[in-house]
Coordinates of C-alpha atoms and ligand atoms in Angstrom, one line a residue:
X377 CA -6.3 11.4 -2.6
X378 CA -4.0 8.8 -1.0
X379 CA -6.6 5.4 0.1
X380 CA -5.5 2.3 1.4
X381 CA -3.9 -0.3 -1.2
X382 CA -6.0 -2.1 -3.7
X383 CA -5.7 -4.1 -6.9
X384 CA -7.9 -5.9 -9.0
X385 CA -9.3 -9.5 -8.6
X386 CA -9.5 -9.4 -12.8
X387 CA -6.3 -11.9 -14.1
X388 CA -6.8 -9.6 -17.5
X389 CA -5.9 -6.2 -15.4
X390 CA -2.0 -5.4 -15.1
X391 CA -0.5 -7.0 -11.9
X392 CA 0.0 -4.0 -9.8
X393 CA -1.7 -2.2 -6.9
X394 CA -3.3 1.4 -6.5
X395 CA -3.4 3.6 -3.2
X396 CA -4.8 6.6 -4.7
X397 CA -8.5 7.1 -5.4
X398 CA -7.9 9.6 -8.3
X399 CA -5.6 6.8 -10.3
X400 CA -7.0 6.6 -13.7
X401 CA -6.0 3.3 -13.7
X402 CA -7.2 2.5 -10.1
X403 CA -10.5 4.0 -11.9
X404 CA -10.9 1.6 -14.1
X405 CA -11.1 -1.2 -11.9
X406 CA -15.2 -2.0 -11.1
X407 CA -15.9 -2.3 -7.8
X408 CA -16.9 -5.5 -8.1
X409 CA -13.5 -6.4 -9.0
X410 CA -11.4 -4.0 -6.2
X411 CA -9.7 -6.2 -3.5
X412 CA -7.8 -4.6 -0.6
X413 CA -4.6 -5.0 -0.1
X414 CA -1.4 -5.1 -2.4
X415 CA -2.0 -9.0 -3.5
X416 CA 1.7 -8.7 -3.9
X417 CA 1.9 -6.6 -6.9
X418 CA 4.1 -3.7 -7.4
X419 CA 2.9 -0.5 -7.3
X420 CA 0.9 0.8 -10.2
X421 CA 3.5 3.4 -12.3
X422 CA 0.7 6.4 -11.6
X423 CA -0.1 5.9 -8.5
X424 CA 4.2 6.1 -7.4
X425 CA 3.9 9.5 -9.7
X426 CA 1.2 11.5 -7.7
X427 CA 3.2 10.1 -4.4
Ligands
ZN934 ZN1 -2.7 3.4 -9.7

């Protein structure tokens, strides 16, 4: 489902964001290392595809 932005505080992830909780991508990201907000990344490629 559609969250709130957040990206990851790892310099070794890809430099986008994620506002979807279901991102496989988003998943990834441990949640000791999820930041809110965009950090002014672009939005992560699967994330614009489920909307
Ligand atoms: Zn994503």
């Amino acid at each position: 489902m559609k969250v709130s932005a957040y990206h990851s505080s790892n310099p070794s992830d890809p430099d986008v964001y994620h506002d979807h909780s279901d991102c496989p991508s988003g998943q990834q990201i441990p949640a000791r290392n999820r930041v809110p907000g965009e950090g002014g990344y672009r939005r992560c490629v699967h994330c614009t595809s489920m909307g």
